[in-house]
Tab-separated table of C-alpha atoms and ligand atoms in Angstrom:
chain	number	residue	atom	x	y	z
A	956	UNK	CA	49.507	-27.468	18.631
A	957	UNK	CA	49.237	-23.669	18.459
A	958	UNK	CA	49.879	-22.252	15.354
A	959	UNK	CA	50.455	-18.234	15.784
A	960	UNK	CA	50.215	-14.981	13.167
A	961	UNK	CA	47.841	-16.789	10.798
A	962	UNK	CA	46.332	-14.429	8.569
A	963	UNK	CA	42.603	-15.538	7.543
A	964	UNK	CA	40.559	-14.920	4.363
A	965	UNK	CA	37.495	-12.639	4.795
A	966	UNK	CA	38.988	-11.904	8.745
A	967	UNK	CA	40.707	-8.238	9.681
A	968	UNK	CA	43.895	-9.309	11.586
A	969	UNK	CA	45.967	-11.619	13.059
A	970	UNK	CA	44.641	-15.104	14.542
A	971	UNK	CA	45.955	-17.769	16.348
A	972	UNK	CA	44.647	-21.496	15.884
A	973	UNK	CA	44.003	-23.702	18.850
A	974	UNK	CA	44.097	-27.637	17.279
A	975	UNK	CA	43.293	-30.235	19.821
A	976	UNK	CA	42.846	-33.921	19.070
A	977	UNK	CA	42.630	-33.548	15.741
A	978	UNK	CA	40.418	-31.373	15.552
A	979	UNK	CA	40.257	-27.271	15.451
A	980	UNK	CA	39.346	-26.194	18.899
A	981	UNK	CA	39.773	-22.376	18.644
A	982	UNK	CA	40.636	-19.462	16.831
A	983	UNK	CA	40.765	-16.025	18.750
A	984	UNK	CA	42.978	-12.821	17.861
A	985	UNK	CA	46.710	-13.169	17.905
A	986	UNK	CA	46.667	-10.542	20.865
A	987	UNK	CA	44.909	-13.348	23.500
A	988	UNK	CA	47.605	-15.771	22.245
A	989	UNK	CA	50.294	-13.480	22.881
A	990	UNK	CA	51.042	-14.720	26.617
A	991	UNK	CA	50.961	-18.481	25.945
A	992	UNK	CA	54.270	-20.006	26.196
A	993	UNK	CA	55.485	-21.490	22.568
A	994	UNK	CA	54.754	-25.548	22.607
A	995	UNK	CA	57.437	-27.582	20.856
A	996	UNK	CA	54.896	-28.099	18.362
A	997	UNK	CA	54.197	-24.665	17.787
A	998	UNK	CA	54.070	-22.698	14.105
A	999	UNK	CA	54.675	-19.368	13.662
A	1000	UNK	CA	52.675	-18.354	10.511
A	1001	UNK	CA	54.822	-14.889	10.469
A	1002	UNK	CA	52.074	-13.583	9.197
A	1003	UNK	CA	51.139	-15.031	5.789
A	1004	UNK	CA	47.857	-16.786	5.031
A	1005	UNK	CA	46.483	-20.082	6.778
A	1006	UNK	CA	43.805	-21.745	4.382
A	1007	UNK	CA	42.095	-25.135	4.530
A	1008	UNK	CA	44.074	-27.534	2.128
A	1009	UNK	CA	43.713	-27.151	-1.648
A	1010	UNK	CA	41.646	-29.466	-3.030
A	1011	UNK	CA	41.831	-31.841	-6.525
A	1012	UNK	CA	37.988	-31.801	-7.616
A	1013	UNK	CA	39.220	-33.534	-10.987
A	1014	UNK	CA	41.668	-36.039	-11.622
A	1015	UNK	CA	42.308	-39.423	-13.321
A	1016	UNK	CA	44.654	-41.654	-10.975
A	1017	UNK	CA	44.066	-44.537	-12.670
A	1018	UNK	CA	45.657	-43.120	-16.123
A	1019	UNK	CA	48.230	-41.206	-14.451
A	1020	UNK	CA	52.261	-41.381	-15.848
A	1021	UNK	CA	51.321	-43.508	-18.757
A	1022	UNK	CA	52.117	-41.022	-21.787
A	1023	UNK	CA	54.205	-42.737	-24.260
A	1024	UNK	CA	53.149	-46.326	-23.203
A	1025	UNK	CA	52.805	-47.622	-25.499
A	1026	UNK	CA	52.657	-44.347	-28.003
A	1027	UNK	CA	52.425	-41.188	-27.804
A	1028	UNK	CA	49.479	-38.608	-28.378
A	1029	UNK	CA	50.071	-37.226	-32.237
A	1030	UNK	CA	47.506	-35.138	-32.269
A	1031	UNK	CA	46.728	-33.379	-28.999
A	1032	UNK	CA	43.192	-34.521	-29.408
A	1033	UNK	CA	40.968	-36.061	-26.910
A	1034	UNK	CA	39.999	-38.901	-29.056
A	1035	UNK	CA	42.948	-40.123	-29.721
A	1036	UNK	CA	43.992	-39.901	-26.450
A	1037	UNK	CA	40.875	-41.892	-25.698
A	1038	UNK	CA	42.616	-44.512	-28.092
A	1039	UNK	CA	45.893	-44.634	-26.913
A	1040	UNK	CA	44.044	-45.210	-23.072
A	1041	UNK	CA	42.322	-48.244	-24.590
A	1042	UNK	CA	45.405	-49.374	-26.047
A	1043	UNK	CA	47.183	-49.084	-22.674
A	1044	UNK	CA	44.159	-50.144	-20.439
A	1045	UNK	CA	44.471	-53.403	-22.547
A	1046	UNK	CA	47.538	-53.924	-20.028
A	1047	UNK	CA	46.848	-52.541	-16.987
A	1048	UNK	CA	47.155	-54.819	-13.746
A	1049	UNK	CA	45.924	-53.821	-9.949
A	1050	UNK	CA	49.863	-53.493	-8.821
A	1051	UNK	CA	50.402	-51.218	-11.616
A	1052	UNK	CA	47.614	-49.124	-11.350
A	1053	UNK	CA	48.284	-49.019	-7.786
A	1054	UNK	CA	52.011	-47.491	-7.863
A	1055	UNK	CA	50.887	-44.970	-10.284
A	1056	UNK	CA	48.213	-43.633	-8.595
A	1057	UNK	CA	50.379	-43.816	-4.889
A	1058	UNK	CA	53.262	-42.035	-6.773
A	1059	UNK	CA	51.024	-39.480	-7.732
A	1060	UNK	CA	49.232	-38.625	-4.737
A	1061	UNK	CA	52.387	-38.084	-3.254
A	1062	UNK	CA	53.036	-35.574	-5.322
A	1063	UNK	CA	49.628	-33.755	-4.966
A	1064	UNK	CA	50.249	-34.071	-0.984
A	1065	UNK	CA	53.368	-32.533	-1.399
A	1066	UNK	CA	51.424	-29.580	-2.768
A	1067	UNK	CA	49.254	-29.225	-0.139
A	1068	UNK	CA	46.301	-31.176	-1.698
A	1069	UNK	CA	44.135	-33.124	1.316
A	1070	UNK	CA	41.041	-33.961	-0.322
A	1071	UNK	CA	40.740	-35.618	-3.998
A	1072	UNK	CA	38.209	-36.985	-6.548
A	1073	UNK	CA	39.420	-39.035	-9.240
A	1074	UNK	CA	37.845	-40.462	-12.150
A	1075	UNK	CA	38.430	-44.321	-12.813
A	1076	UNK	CA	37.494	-45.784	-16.373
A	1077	UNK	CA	35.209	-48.531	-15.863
A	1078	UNK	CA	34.627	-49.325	-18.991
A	1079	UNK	CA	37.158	-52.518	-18.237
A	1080	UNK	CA	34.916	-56.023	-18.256
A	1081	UNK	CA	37.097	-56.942	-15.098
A	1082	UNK	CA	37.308	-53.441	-13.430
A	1083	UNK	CA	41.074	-53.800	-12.318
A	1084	UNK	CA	41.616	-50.303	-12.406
A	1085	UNK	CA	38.577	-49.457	-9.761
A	1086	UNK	CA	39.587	-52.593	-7.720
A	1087	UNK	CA	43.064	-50.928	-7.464
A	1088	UNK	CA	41.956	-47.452	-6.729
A	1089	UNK	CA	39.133	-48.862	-3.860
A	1090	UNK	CA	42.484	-50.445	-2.149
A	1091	UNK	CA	44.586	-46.944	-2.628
A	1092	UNK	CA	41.819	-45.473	-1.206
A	1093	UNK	CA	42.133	-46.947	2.281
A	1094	UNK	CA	45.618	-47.473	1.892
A	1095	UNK	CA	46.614	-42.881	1.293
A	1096	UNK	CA	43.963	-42.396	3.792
A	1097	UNK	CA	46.791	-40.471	5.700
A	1098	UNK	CA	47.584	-38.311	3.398
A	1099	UNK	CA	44.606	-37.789	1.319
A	1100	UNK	CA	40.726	-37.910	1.429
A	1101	UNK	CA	39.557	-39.490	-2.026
A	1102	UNK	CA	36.634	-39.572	-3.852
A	1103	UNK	CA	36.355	-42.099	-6.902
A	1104	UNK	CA	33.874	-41.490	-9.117
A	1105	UNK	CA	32.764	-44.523	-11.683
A	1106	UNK	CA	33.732	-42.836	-15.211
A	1107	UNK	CA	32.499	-44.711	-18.402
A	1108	UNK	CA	35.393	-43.718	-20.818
A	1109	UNK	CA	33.994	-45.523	-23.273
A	1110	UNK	CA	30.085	-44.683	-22.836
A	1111	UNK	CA	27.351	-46.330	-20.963
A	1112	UNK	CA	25.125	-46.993	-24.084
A	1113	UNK	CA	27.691	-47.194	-26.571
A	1114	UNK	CA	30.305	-49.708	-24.411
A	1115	UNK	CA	29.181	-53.401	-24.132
A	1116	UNK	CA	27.299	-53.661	-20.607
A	1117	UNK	CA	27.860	-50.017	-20.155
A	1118	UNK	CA	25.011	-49.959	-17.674
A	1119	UNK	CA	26.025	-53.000	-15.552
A	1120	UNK	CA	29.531	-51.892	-15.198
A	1121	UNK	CA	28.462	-48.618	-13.856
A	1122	UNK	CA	25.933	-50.381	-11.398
A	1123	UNK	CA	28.297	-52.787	-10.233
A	1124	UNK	CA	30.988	-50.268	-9.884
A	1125	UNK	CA	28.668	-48.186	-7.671
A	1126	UNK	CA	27.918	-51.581	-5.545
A	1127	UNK	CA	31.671	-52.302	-4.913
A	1128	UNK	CA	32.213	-48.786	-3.401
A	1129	UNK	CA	32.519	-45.878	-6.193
A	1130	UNK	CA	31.780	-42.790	-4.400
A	1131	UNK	CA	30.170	-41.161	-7.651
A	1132	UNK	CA	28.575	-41.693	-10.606
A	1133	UNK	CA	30.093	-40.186	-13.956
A	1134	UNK	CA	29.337	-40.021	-17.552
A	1135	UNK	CA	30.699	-38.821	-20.653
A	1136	UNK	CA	27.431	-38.258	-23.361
A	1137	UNK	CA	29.127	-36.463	-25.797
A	1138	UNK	CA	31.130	-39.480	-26.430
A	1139	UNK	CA	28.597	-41.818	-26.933
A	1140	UNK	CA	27.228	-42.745	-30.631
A	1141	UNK	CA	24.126	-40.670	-30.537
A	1142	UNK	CA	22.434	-37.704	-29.005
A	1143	UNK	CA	19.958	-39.728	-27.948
A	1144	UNK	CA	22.245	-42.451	-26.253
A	1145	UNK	CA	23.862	-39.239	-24.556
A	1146	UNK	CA	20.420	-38.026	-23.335
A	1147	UNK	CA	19.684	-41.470	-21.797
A	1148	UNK	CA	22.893	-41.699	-20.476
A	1149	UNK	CA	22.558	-39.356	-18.028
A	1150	UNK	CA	19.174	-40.282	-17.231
A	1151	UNK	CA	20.489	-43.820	-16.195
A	1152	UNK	CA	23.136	-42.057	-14.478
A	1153	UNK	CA	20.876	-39.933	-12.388
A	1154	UNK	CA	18.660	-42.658	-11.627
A	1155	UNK	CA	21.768	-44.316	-10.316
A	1156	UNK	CA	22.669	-42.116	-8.187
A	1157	UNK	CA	19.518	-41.229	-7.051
A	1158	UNK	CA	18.878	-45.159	-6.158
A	1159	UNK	CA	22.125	-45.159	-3.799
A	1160	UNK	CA	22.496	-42.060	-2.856
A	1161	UNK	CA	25.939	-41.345	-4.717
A	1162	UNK	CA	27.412	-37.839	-5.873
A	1163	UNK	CA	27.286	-37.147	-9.419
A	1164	UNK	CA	30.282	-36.418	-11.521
A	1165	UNK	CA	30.046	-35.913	-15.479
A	1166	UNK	CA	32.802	-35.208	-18.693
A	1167	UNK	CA	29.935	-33.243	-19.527
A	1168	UNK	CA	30.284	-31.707	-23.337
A	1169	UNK	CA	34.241	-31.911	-23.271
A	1170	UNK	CA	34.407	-30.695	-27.481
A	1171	UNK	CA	33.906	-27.779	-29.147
A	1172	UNK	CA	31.089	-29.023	-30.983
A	1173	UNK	CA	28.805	-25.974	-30.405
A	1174	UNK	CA	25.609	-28.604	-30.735
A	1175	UNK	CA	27.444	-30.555	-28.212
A	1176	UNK	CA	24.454	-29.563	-25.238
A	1177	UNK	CA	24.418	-32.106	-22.827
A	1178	UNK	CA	24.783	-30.343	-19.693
A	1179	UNK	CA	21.104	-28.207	-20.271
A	1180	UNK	CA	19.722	-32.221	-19.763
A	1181	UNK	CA	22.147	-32.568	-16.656
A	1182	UNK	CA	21.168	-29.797	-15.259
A	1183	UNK	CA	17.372	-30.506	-15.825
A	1184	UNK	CA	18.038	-33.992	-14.264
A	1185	UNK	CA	19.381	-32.134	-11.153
A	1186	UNK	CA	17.291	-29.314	-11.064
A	1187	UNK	CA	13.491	-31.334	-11.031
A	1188	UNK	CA	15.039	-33.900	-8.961
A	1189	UNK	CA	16.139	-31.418	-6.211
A	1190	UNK	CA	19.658	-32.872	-6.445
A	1191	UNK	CA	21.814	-30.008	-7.427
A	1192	UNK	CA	23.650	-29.293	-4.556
A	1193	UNK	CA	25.187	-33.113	-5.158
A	1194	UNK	CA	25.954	-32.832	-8.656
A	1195	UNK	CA	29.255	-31.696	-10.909
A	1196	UNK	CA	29.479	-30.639	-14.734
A	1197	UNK	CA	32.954	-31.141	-15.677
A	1198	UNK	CA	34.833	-29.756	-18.165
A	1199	UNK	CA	31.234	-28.285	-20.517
A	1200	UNK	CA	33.866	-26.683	-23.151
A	1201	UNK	CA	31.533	-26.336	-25.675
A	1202	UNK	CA	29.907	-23.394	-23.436
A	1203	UNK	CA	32.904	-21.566	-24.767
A	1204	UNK	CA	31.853	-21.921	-28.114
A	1205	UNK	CA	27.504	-21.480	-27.569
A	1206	UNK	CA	26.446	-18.475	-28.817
A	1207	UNK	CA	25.561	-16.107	-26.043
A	1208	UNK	CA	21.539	-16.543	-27.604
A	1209	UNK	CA	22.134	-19.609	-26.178
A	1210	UNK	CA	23.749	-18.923	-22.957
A	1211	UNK	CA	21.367	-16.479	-22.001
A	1212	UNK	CA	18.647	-19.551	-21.670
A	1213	UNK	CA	20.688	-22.060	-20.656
A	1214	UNK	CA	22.376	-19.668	-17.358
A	1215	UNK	CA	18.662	-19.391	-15.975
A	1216	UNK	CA	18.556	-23.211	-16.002
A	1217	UNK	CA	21.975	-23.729	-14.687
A	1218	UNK	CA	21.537	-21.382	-12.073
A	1219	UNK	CA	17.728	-22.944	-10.767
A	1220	UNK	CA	19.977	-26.190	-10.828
A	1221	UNK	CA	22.557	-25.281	-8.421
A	1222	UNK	CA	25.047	-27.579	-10.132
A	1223	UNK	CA	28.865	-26.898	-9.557
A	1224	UNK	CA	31.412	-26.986	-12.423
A	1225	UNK	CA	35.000	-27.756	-12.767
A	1226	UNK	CA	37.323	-26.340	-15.131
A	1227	UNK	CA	40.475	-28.184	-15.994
A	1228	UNK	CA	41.977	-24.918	-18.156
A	1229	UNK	CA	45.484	-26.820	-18.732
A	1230	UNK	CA	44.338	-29.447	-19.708
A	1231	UNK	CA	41.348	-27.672	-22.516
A	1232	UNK	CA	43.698	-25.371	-23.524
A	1233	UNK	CA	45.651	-28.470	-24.640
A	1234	UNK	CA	43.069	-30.694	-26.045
A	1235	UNK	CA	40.370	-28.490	-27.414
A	1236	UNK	CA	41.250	-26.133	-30.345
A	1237	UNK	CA	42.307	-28.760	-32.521
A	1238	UNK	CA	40.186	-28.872	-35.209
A	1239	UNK	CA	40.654	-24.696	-35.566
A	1240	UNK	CA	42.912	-23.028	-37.816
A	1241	UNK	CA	42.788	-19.308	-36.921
A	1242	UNK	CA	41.367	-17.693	-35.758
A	1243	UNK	CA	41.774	-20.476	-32.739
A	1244	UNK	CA	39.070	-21.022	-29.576
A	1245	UNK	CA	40.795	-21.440	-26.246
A	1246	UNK	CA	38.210	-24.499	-25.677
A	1247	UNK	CA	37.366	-23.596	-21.920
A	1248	UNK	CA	33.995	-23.378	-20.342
A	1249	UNK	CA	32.480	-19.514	-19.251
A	1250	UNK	CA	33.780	-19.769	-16.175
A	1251	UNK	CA	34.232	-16.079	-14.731
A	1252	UNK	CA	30.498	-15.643	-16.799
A	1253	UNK	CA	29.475	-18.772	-14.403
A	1254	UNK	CA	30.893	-16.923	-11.330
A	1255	UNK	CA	29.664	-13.648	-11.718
A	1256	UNK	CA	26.461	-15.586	-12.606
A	1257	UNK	CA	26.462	-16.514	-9.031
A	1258	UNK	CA	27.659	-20.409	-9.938
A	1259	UNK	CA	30.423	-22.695	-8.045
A	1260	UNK	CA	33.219	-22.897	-10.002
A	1261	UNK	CA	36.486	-24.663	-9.529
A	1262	UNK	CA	39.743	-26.161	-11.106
A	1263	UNK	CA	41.358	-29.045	-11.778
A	1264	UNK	CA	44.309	-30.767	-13.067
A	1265	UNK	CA	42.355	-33.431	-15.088
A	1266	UNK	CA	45.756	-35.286	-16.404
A	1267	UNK	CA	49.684	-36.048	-14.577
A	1268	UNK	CA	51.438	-37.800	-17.762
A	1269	UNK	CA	48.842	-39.397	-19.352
A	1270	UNK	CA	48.125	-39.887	-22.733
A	1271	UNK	CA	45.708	-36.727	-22.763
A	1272	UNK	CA	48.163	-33.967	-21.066
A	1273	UNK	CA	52.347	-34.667	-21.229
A	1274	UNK	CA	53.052	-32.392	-18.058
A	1275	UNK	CA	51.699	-31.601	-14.421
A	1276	UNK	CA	54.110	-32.005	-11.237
A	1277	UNK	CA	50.596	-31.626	-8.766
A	1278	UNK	CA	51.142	-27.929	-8.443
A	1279	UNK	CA	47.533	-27.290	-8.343
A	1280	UNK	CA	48.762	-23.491	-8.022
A	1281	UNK	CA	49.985	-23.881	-11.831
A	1282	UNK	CA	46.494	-24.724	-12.438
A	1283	UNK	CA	45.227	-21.711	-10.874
A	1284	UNK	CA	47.402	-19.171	-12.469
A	1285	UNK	CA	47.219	-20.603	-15.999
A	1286	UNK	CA	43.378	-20.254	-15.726
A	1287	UNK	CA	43.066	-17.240	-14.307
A	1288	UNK	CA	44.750	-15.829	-18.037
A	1289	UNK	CA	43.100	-18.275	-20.194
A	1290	UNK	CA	39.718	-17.484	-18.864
A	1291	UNK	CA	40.801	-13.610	-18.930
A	1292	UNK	CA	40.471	-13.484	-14.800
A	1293	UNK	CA	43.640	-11.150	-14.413
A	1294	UNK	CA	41.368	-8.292	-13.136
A	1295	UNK	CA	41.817	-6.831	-9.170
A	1296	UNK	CA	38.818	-8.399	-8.097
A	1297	UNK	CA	39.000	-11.776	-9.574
A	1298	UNK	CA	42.693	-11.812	-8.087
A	1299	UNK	CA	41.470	-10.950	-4.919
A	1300	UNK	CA	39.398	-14.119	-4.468
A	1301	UNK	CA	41.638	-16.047	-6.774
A	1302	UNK	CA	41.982	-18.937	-4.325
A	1303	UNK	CA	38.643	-19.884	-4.348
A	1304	UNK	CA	39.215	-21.636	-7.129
A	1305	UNK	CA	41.221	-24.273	-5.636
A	1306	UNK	CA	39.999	-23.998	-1.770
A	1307	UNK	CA	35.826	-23.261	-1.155
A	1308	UNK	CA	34.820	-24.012	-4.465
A	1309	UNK	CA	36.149	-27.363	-5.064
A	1310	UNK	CA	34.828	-28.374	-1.456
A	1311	UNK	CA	31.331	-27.539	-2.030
A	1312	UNK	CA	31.775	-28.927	-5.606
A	1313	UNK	CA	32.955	-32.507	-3.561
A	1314	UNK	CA	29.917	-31.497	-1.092
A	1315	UNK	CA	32.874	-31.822	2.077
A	1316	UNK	CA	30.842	-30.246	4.360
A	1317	UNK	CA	31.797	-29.817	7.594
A	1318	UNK	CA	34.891	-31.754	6.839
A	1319	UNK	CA	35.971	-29.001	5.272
A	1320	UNK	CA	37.012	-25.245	6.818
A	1321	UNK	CA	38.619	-23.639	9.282
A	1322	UNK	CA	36.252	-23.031	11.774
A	1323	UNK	CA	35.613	-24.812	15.600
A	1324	UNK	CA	34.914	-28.709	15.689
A	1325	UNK	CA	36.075	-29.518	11.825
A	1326	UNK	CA	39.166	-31.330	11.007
A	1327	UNK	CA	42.722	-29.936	12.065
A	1328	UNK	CA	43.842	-29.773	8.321
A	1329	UNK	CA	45.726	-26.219	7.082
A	1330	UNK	CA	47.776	-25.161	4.974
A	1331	UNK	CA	50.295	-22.315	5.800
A	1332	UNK	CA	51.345	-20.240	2.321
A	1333	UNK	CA	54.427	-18.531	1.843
A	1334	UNK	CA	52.429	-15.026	0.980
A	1335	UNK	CA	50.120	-13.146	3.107
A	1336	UNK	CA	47.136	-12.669	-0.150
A	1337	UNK	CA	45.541	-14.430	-2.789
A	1338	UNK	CA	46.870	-11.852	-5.509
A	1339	UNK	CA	50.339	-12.320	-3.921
A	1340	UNK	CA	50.439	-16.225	-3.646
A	1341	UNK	CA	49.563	-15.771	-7.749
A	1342	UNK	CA	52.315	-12.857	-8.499
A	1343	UNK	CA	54.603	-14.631	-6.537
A	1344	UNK	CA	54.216	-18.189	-7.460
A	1345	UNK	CA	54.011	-19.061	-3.769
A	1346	UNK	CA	53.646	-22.660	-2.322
A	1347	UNK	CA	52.730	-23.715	0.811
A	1348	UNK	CA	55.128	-23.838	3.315
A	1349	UNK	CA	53.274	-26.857	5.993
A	1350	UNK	CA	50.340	-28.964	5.343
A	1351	UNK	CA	48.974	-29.962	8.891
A	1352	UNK	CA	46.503	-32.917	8.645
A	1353	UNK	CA	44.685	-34.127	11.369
A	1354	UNK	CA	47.007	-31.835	14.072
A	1355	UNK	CA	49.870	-33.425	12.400
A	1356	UNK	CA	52.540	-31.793	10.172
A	1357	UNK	CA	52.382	-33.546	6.920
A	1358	UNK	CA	54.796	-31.655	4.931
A	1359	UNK	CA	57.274	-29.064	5.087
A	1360	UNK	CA	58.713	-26.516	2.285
A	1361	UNK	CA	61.808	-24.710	2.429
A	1362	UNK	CA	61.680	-21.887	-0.537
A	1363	UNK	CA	64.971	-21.780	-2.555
A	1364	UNK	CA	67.195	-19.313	-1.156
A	1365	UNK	CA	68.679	-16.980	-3.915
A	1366	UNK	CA	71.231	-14.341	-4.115
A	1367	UNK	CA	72.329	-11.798	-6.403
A	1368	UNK	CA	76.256	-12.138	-6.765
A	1369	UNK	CA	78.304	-9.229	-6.826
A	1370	UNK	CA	76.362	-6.416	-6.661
B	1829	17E	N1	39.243	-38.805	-20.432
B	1829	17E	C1	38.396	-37.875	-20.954
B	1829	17E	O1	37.344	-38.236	-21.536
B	1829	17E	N2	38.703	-36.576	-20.849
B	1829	17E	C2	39.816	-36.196	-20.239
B	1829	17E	N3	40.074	-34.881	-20.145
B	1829	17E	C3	40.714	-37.155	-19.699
B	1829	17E	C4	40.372	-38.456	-19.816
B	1829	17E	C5	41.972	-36.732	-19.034
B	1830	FE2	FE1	38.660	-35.623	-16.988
């Protein structure tokens, strides 16, 4: 397949892309394609960008379309969406878990996402829900690449057998090892947390994933002993801080030390701004704290910083359709990242970022030799895929077409 007019991030000009077995074989100018005569296969790009796919660094599959069952979220908060989970989890079976979380990665591959992580509670003495997501794991392999990290809703040190769930979950095939310390009881069960967590994945060689401060408790400071973990045991470049919302409400005294840490630990974050904007907040009056982490501070701090969904109809977050897009453009104003340069590199966010945060590798990018997955858009920028609200038009995965989008066609009557 030959896929003509691409236009490339950080590349002048036109390009044509040469996929062969699967794979990417070349990419030259559009000029040296010009002669070839067009395959039946063949895209014409018309000129608007070609990226690698977007990517879901942060999602919970195993909660997914549950809100309501069997009440709804009163409060907006996350604790008591933490209760109606448990109330719901109570109930959970593999088939059920498994539809959900199909139905739902549907929708994120019909929005161009190829590569996922999700969280799955394991906090669950029988561990249905990670049984089910190991099977949907080999079962979407077609349409997605997935990730499941082991996530201890309910605390390691604070949840009977915390610590043997987690191990056990790591045995039977979690990818990564999470944690959520500012849940637990005490500081000091949140500090040991994440040591056994690190330890864990140190032992087998697992990624590291953490709800890392996910409050605006301004004491809530968690992720300076995450990032220490990584940091003296040279494992940044495999570990995530997710969510860190308190950072938004530190005091920049604070910040100032804690950045020199965070940037010696070469951690990556994810942002789920939708979601915080939602959740956090809730114990304000006004004036009111948007509840998301620093994260064009992190950036310009020379971080990796991405964004997530976090929730599809769950009982933490009543919306999401998989637009990942949606994501993007609601964080880029909550986190005040409207300016010409941050729209520039706006996509980022959802494409470079979120691979290195999922450490993809060479599985990841459009370059010679890696995978034959794309993703045409329907603009020819970042800033005009955001102004617009563009989509992508083909997902190509593996040298195959995946999905197709026509845009709605509209007319102005009578003018
Ligand atoms: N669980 C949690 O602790 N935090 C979240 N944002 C979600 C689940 C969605
Ligand atoms: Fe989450």
């Amino acid at each position: 397949m030959l896929i003509t007019n691409a236009r490339l991030r950080h590349r002048e000009g036109l390009h044509a892309l040469h996929l062969e077995n699967g794979r990417i074989a070349r990419i030259t100018p559009q000029a040296e394609a010009q002669g070839q005569p067009a395959g039946p296969d063949d895209l014409d790009a018309g000129g608007n960008l070609v990226v690698p796919p977007f990517v879901e660094p942060h999602i919970h599959l195993d909660a997914t379309l549950t809100a309501g069952e069997p009440r709804w979220n009163m409060s907006g908060t996350l604790f008591e969406g933490i209760e109606c989970w448990g109330e719901r989890k109570a109930t959970i079976t593999q088939e059920d878990t498994k539809t959900r979380a199909k139905k739902t990665i549907r929708t994120l591959a019909a929005h161009g996402i190829q590569h996922v992580r999700t969280h799955v509670d394991v906090t669950d003495p029988d561990l249905t829900a990670l049984k089910a997501l190991l099977e949907v794991r080999a079962e979407t392999a077609h349409l997605i690449d997935l990730q499941i990290v082991a996530f201890p809703q309910e605390g390691i040190e604070s949840y009977r057998n915390g610590r043997e769930l987690m191990t056990e979950a790591i045995a039977l095939g979690a990818d990564v090892v999470g944690g959520i310390p500012h849940f637990e009881y005490t500081r000091d069960q949140g500090v040991s947390s994440v040591k056994f967590l690190m330890d864990l994945a140190e032992r087998s060689g697992c990624l590291v994933d953490v709800h890392c401060d996910e409050t605006d408790d301004p004491h809530s400071r968690f992720l300076e002993v995450l990032a220490e973990e990584a940091r003296s045991r040279d494992m940044g470049s495999r570990v995530t801080a997710s969510h860190t919302t308190a950072m938004g409400s530190y005091d920049n005294a604070y910040c100032a030390k804690l950045f020199r840490l965070l940037g010696h630990s070469g951690i990556s974050f994810v942002s789920c701004p939708t979601e915080s904007i939602h959740l956090q907040g809730r114990f304000d009056s006004f004036p009111k704290r948007r509840g998301v982490t620093r994260v064009n501070e992190l950036l310009e701090a020379g971080m990796n910083v991405c964004f997530g969904q976090d929730s599809i109809v769950d009982p933490w977050y009543p919306l999401g359709n998989g637009n990942i897009l949606r994501v993007l453009e609601a964080g880029l104003h909550i986190c005040h990242m409207l300016g010409y340069r941050n729209l520039q590199s706006a996509l980022d966010l959802v494409t470079d970022n979120s691979a290195k945060a999922l450490a993809l590798g060479e599985r990841y990018g459009l370059e010679p030799g890696r995978p034959a997955n794309l993703l045409i858009l329907s603009a020819d920028s970042d800033y005009e895929m955001i102004r617009s609200q563009g989509l992508p038009l083909y997902s190509i995965r593996h040298g195959q077409v995946l999905m197709q989008r026509q845009m709605a066609q509209v007319q102005l009557v009578g003018e």
